[in-house]
Amino acid sequence: MSKHSKHFLDSIINGVSNPIFVKDSNLKFVLINEAFTRMIGLGDDDILGKDDYDFFPTVQADVFKAIDEAVLKTGEEKFNEEKLLGPDGVTLTLNTGKRRITDEIGNHYIVESISDSTEKKQLIDNLKMSNQMLEHYAHLVSHDLKSPISTIDSFSQLLSRSACTKQTTI
């Protein structure tokens, strides 16, 4: 690939707002975009040539490795929702898509794109909580309204009986 086309490809990858990376068959990072470096909180030189175990807790890196190996082996695309602790200490909710690609000489790679759904997830959770509170309020209001309606019903029955008794005595 000529320098012009490499530069053009880098511009396209870095122009994408979602984090993107490529790992080789040894699961080492070989290509990353600027959005990925921002998400991880490290520079290119700190990421390229390394694997997930260099950045994430072992338990989390084990999960990433298992998914990557399955994609490399089967070629089947994988979509997941994952939790990740961001560089600012906030837990992110990420939707990831991993796919195997093969270069012109037969080497396999993992390409992953990531979309951050943390804010959307928080809005959904807040909406669920608001709905629960609204349902609870509606139940309380409904209960509180039943008592006066019950009293009015009782009085109307008494009045009705009283009216019927007066008519039969006349």
PDB file of N, CA, C and O in Angstrom, residues 109-158:
ATOM      1  N   TYR A 109      -7.284 -11.683  11.275  1.00  0.00           N
ATOM      2  CA  TYR A 109      -7.299 -10.570  12.218  1.00  0.00           C
ATOM      3  C   TYR A 109      -8.704 -10.450  12.806  1.00  0.00           C
ATOM      4  O   TYR A 109      -9.681 -10.894  12.207  1.00  0.00           O
ATOM      5  N   ILE A 110      -8.773  -9.806  13.965  1.00  0.00           N
ATOM      6  CA  ILE A 110     -10.051  -9.451  14.589  1.00  0.00           C
ATOM      7  C   ILE A 110     -10.240  -7.957  14.401  1.00  0.00           C
ATOM      8  O   ILE A 110      -9.344  -7.169  14.737  1.00  0.00           O
ATOM      9  N   VAL A 111     -11.375  -7.553  13.870  1.00  0.00           N
ATOM     10  CA  VAL A 111     -11.734  -6.139  13.784  1.00  0.00           C
ATOM     11  C   VAL A 111     -12.907  -5.930  14.723  1.00  0.00           C
ATOM     12  O   VAL A 111     -13.894  -6.678  14.681  1.00  0.00           O
ATOM     13  N   GLU A 112     -12.780  -4.931  15.581  1.00  0.00           N
ATOM     14  CA  GLU A 112     -13.868  -4.641  16.518  1.00  0.00           C
ATOM     15  C   GLU A 112     -14.250  -3.181  16.439  1.00  0.00           C
ATOM     16  O   GLU A 112     -13.395  -2.303  16.372  1.00  0.00           O
ATOM     17  N   SER A 113     -15.544  -2.968  16.442  1.00  0.00           N
ATOM     18  CA  SER A 113     -16.068  -1.609  16.567  1.00  0.00           C
ATOM     19  C   SER A 113     -16.881  -1.564  17.851  1.00  0.00           C
ATOM     20  O   SER A 113     -17.514  -2.547  18.244  1.00  0.00           O
ATOM     21  N   ILE A 114     -16.837  -0.424  18.500  1.00  0.00           N
ATOM     22  CA  ILE A 114     -17.449  -0.263  19.812  1.00  0.00           C
ATOM     23  C   ILE A 114     -18.359   0.961  19.789  1.00  0.00           C
ATOM     24  O   ILE A 114     -17.981   2.007  19.271  1.00  0.00           O
ATOM     25  N   SER A 115     -19.549   0.803  20.366  1.00  0.00           N
ATOM     26  CA  SER A 115     -20.390   1.986  20.576  1.00  0.00           C
ATOM     27  C   SER A 115     -20.705   2.065  22.066  1.00  0.00           C
ATOM     28  O   SER A 115     -21.014   1.067  22.705  1.00  0.00           O
ATOM     29  N   ASP A 116     -20.574   3.258  22.587  1.00  0.00           N
ATOM     30  CA  ASP A 116     -20.780   3.502  24.012  1.00  0.00           C
ATOM     31  C   ASP A 116     -22.266   3.778  24.244  1.00  0.00           C
ATOM     32  O   ASP A 116     -22.804   4.769  23.779  1.00  0.00           O
ATOM     33  N   SER A 117     -22.921   2.868  24.943  1.00  0.00           N
ATOM     34  CA  SER A 117     -24.352   3.043  25.231  1.00  0.00           C
ATOM     35  C   SER A 117     -24.585   3.348  26.704  1.00  0.00           C
ATOM     36  O   SER A 117     -25.682   3.162  27.215  1.00  0.00           O
ATOM     37  N   THR A 118     -23.553   3.855  27.390  1.00  0.00           N
ATOM     38  CA  THR A 118     -23.644   4.148  28.820  1.00  0.00           C
ATOM     39  C   THR A 118     -24.782   5.128  29.103  1.00  0.00           C
ATOM     40  O   THR A 118     -25.625   4.880  29.971  1.00  0.00           O
ATOM     41  N   GLU A 119     -24.813   6.227  28.369  1.00  0.00           N
ATOM     42  CA  GLU A 119     -25.837   7.253  28.605  1.00  0.00           C
ATOM     43  C   GLU A 119     -27.226   6.703  28.309  1.00  0.00           C
ATOM     44  O   GLU A 119     -28.172   6.925  29.071  1.00  0.00           O
ATOM     45  N   LYS A 120     -27.354   5.965  27.224  1.00  0.00           N
ATOM     46  CA  LYS A 120     -28.646   5.370  26.859  1.00  0.00           C
ATOM     47  C   LYS A 120     -29.102   4.394  27.946  1.00  0.00           C
ATOM     48  O   LYS A 120     -30.261   4.406  28.347  1.00  0.00           O
ATOM     49  N   LYS A 121     -28.184   3.584  28.433  1.00  0.00           N
ATOM     50  CA  LYS A 121     -28.494   2.608  29.479  1.00  0.00           C
ATOM     51  C   LYS A 121     -28.944   3.328  30.749  1.00  0.00           C
ATOM     52  O   LYS A 121     -29.906   2.913  31.393  1.00  0.00           O
ATOM     53  N   GLN A 122     -28.265   4.420  31.104  1.00  0.00           N
ATOM     54  CA  GLN A 122     -28.639   5.189  32.286  1.00  0.00           C
ATOM     55  C   GLN A 122     -30.029   5.802  32.116  1.00  0.00           C
ATOM     56  O   GLN A 122     -30.829   5.806  33.050  1.00  0.00           O
ATOM     57  N   LEU A 123     -30.325   6.314  30.918  1.00  0.00           N
ATOM     58  CA  LEU A 123     -31.647   6.886  30.667  1.00  0.00           C
ATOM     59  C   LEU A 123     -32.737   5.820  30.784  1.00  0.00           C
ATOM     60  O   LEU A 123     -33.805   6.066  31.362  1.00  0.00           O
ATOM     61  N   ILE A 124     -32.473   4.635  30.259  1.00  0.00           N
ATOM     62  CA  ILE A 124     -33.438   3.539  30.347  1.00  0.00           C
ATOM     63  C   ILE A 124     -33.654   3.145  31.803  1.00  0.00           C
ATOM     64  O   ILE A 124     -34.797   2.958  32.250  1.00  0.00           O
ATOM     65  N   ASP A 125     -32.560   3.029  32.564  1.00  0.00           N
ATOM     66  CA  ASP A 125     -32.678   2.678  33.982  1.00  0.00           C
ATOM     67  C   ASP A 125     -33.457   3.748  34.743  1.00  0.00           C
ATOM     68  O   ASP A 125     -34.307   3.429  35.583  1.00  0.00           O
ATOM     69  N   ASN A 126     -33.191   5.026  34.451  1.00  0.00           N
ATOM     70  CA  ASN A 126     -33.932   6.123  35.097  1.00  0.00           C
ATOM     71  C   ASN A 126     -35.413   6.089  34.734  1.00  0.00           C
ATOM     72  O   ASN A 126     -36.274   6.329  35.578  1.00  0.00           O
ATOM     73  N   LEU A 127     -35.700   5.781  33.476  1.00  0.00           N
ATOM     74  CA  LEU A 127     -37.083   5.684  33.031  1.00  0.00           C
ATOM     75  C   LEU A 127     -37.806   4.539  33.737  1.00  0.00           C
ATOM     76  O   LEU A 127     -38.949   4.688  34.171  1.00  0.00           O
ATOM     77  N   LYS A 128     -37.136   3.404  33.875  1.00  0.00           N
ATOM     78  CA  LYS A 128     -37.734   2.268  34.597  1.00  0.00           C
ATOM     79  C   LYS A 128     -38.034   2.642  36.038  1.00  0.00           C
ATOM     80  O   LYS A 128     -39.097   2.314  36.563  1.00  0.00           O
ATOM     81  N   MET A 129     -37.092   3.340  36.687  1.00  0.00           N
ATOM     82  CA  MET A 129     -37.306   3.756  38.072  1.00  0.00           C
ATOM     83  C   MET A 129     -38.469   4.741  38.167  1.00  0.00           C
ATOM     84  O   MET A 129     -39.312   4.636  39.050  1.00  0.00           O
ATOM     85  N   SER A 130     -38.536   5.685  37.231  1.00  0.00           N
ATOM     86  CA  SER A 130     -39.639   6.648  37.217  1.00  0.00           C
ATOM     87  C   SER A 130     -40.976   5.946  37.021  1.00  0.00           C
ATOM     88  O   SER A 130     -41.970   6.292  37.674  1.00  0.00           O
ATOM     89  N   ASN A 131     -41.008   4.960  36.133  1.00  0.00           N
ATOM     90  CA  ASN A 131     -42.243   4.201  35.910  1.00  0.00           C
ATOM     91  C   ASN A 131     -42.669   3.450  37.160  1.00  0.00           C
ATOM     92  O   ASN A 131     -43.865   3.410  37.489  1.00  0.00           O
ATOM     93  N   GLN A 132     -41.710   2.864  37.877  1.00  0.00           N
ATOM     94  CA  GLN A 132     -42.040   2.164  39.120  1.00  0.00           C
ATOM     95  C   GLN A 132     -42.606   3.125  40.148  1.00  0.00           C
ATOM     96  O   GLN A 132     -43.585   2.811  40.839  1.00  0.00           O
ATOM     97  N   MET A 133     -41.988   4.301  40.257  1.00  0.00           N
ATOM     98  CA  MET A 133     -42.478   5.302  41.215  1.00  0.00           C
ATOM     99  C   MET A 133     -43.874   5.775  40.817  1.00  0.00           C
ATOM    100  O   MET A 133     -44.736   5.960  41.676  1.00  0.00           O
ATOM    101  N   LEU A 134     -44.102   5.954  39.526  1.00  0.00           N
ATOM    102  CA  LEU A 134     -45.408   6.381  39.047  1.00  0.00           C
ATOM    103  C   LEU A 134     -46.472   5.318  39.316  1.00  0.00           C
ATOM    104  O   LEU A 134     -47.585   5.629  39.750  1.00  0.00           O
ATOM    105  N   GLU A 135     -46.127   4.056  39.095  1.00  0.00           N
ATOM    106  CA  GLU A 135     -47.064   2.974  39.386  1.00  0.00           C
ATOM    107  C   GLU A 135     -47.401   2.926  40.874  1.00  0.00           C
ATOM    108  O   GLU A 135     -48.556   2.735  41.257  1.00  0.00           O
ATOM    109  N   HIS A 136     -46.394   3.109  41.723  1.00  0.00           N
ATOM    110  CA  HIS A 136     -46.619   3.117  43.171  1.00  0.00           C
ATOM    111  C   HIS A 136     -47.536   4.278  43.555  1.00  0.00           C
ATOM    112  O   HIS A 136     -48.474   4.118  44.345  1.00  0.00           O
ATOM    113  N   TYR A 137     -47.265   5.460  42.981  1.00  0.00           N
ATOM    114  CA  TYR A 137     -48.095   6.633  43.254  1.00  0.00           C
ATOM    115  C   TYR A 137     -49.535   6.388  42.799  1.00  0.00           C
ATOM    116  O   TYR A 137     -50.488   6.695  43.522  1.00  0.00           O
ATOM    117  N   ALA A 138     -49.703   5.828  41.614  1.00  0.00           N
ATOM    118  CA  ALA A 138     -51.048   5.546  41.094  1.00  0.00           C
ATOM    119  C   ALA A 138     -51.784   4.568  42.006  1.00  0.00           C
ATOM    120  O   ALA A 138     -52.990   4.720  42.259  1.00  0.00           O
ATOM    121  N   HIS A 139     -51.067   3.580  42.524  1.00  0.00           N
ATOM    122  CA  HIS A 139     -51.682   2.613  43.441  1.00  0.00           C
ATOM    123  C   HIS A 139     -52.141   3.319  44.719  1.00  0.00           C
ATOM    124  O   HIS A 139     -53.255   3.071  45.202  1.00  0.00           O
ATOM    125  N   LEU A 140     -51.283   4.211  45.257  1.00  0.00           N
ATOM    126  CA  LEU A 140     -51.656   4.949  46.477  1.00  0.00           C
ATOM    127  C   LEU A 140     -52.858   5.852  46.237  1.00  0.00           C
ATOM    128  O   LEU A 140     -53.788   5.894  47.045  1.00  0.00           O
ATOM    129  N   VAL A 141     -52.838   6.585  45.123  1.00  0.00           N
ATOM    130  CA  VAL A 141     -53.944   7.491  44.801  1.00  0.00           C
ATOM    131  C   VAL A 141     -55.225   6.695  44.607  1.00  0.00           C
ATOM    132  O   VAL A 141     -56.291   7.073  45.102  1.00  0.00           O
ATOM    133  N   SER A 142     -55.133   5.591  43.913  1.00  0.00           N
ATOM    134  CA  SER A 142     -56.296   4.737  43.680  1.00  0.00           C
ATOM    135  C   SER A 142     -56.874   4.262  45.007  1.00  0.00           C
ATOM    136  O   SER A 142     -58.087   4.298  45.224  1.00  0.00           O
ATOM    137  N   HIS A 143     -56.005   3.836  45.901  1.00  0.00           N
ATOM    138  CA  HIS A 143     -56.452   3.374  47.220  1.00  0.00           C
ATOM    139  C   HIS A 143     -57.096   4.510  48.002  1.00  0.00           C
ATOM    140  O   HIS A 143     -58.140   4.344  48.634  1.00  0.00           O
ATOM    141  N   ASP A 144     -56.443   5.700  47.960  1.00  0.00           N
ATOM    142  CA  ASP A 144     -56.978   6.852  48.682  1.00  0.00           C
ATOM    143  C   ASP A 144     -58.325   7.307  48.129  1.00  0.00           C
ATOM    144  O   ASP A 144     -59.162   7.818  48.874  1.00  0.00           O
ATOM    145  N   LEU A 145     -58.543   7.155  46.832  1.00  0.00           N
ATOM    146  CA  LEU A 145     -59.819   7.555  46.237  1.00  0.00           C
ATOM    147  C   LEU A 145     -60.930   6.545  46.514  1.00  0.00           C
ATOM    148  O   LEU A 145     -62.106   6.898  46.535  1.00  0.00           O
ATOM    149  N   LYS A 146     -60.581   5.306  46.737  1.00  0.00           N
ATOM    150  CA  LYS A 146     -61.594   4.272  46.996  1.00  0.00           C
ATOM    151  C   LYS A 146     -62.345   4.552  48.284  1.00  0.00           C
ATOM    152  O   LYS A 146     -63.549   4.302  48.369  1.00  0.00           O
ATOM    153  N   SER A 147     -61.668   5.046  49.289  1.00  0.00           N
ATOM    154  CA  SER A 147     -62.309   5.288  50.584  1.00  0.00           C
ATOM    155  C   SER A 147     -63.428   6.328  50.483  1.00  0.00           C
ATOM    156  O   SER A 147     -64.551   6.062  50.910  1.00  0.00           O
ATOM    157  N   PRO A 148     -63.177   7.519  49.908  1.00  0.00           N
ATOM    158  CA  PRO A 148     -64.288   8.484  49.803  1.00  0.00           C
ATOM    159  C   PRO A 148     -65.407   7.979  48.876  1.00  0.00           C
ATOM    160  O   PRO A 148     -66.590   8.210  49.155  1.00  0.00           O
ATOM    161  N   ILE A 149     -65.040   7.297  47.824  1.00  0.00           N
ATOM    162  CA  ILE A 149     -66.068   6.776  46.904  1.00  0.00           C
ATOM    163  C   ILE A 149     -66.917   5.740  47.621  1.00  0.00           C
ATOM    164  O   ILE A 149     -68.142   5.701  47.469  1.00  0.00           O
ATOM    165  N   SER A 150     -66.265   4.931  48.426  1.00  0.00           N
ATOM    166  CA  SER A 150     -66.988   3.920  49.199  1.00  0.00           C
ATOM    167  C   SER A 150     -67.961   4.599  50.169  1.00  0.00           C
ATOM    168  O   SER A 150     -69.109   4.161  50.333  1.00  0.00           O
ATOM    169  N   THR A 151     -67.503   5.649  50.807  1.00  0.00           N
ATOM    170  CA  THR A 151     -68.356   6.388  51.755  1.00  0.00           C
ATOM    171  C   THR A 151     -69.543   7.019  51.025  1.00  0.00           C
ATOM    172  O   THR A 151     -70.690   6.944  51.495  1.00  0.00           O
ATOM    173  N   ILE A 152     -69.276   7.627  49.875  1.00  0.00           N
ATOM    174  CA  ILE A 152     -70.355   8.240  49.084  1.00  0.00           C
ATOM    175  C   ILE A 152     -71.356   7.184  48.649  1.00  0.00           C
ATOM    176  O   ILE A 152     -72.573   7.383  48.713  1.00  0.00           O
ATOM    177  N   ASP A 153     -70.844   6.021  48.231  1.00  0.00           N
ATOM    178  CA  ASP A 153     -71.717   4.919  47.819  1.00  0.00           C
ATOM    179  C   ASP A 153     -72.602   4.474  48.981  1.00  0.00           C
ATOM    180  O   ASP A 153     -73.804   4.253  48.811  1.00  0.00           O
ATOM    181  N   SER A 154     -71.994   4.351  50.157  1.00  0.00           N
ATOM    182  CA  SER A 154     -72.768   3.936  51.337  1.00  0.00           C
ATOM    183  C   SER A 154     -73.861   4.958  51.655  1.00  0.00           C
ATOM    184  O   SER A 154     -75.013   4.596  51.950  1.00  0.00           O
ATOM    185  N   PHE A 155     -73.522   6.247  51.633  1.00  0.00           N
ATOM    186  CA  PHE A 155     -74.511   7.287  51.906  1.00  0.00           C
ATOM    187  C   PHE A 155     -75.622   7.284  50.859  1.00  0.00           C
ATOM    188  O   PHE A 155     -76.798   7.462  51.181  1.00  0.00           O
ATOM    189  N   SER A 156     -75.255   7.090  49.600  1.00  0.00           N
ATOM    190  CA  SER A 156     -76.291   7.089  48.558  1.00  0.00           C
ATOM    191  C   SER A 156     -77.226   5.898  48.739  1.00  0.00           C
ATOM    192  O   SER A 156     -78.436   6.004  48.507  1.00  0.00           O
ATOM    193  N   GLN A 157     -76.692   4.758  49.172  1.00  0.00           N
ATOM    194  CA  GLN A 157     -77.559   3.600  49.440  1.00  0.00           C
ATOM    195  C   GLN A 157     -78.486   3.880  50.614  1.00  0.00           C
ATOM    196  O   GLN A 157     -79.676   3.520  50.587  1.00  0.00           O
ATOM    197  N   LEU A 158     -77.948   4.524  51.659  1.00  0.00           N
ATOM    198  CA  LEU A 158     -78.786   4.889  52.804  1.00  0.00           C
ATOM    199  C   LEU A 158     -79.889   5.851  52.379  1.00  0.00           C
ATOM    200  O   LEU A 158     -81.058   5.711  52.791  1.00  0.00           O
TER     201      LEU A 158
END
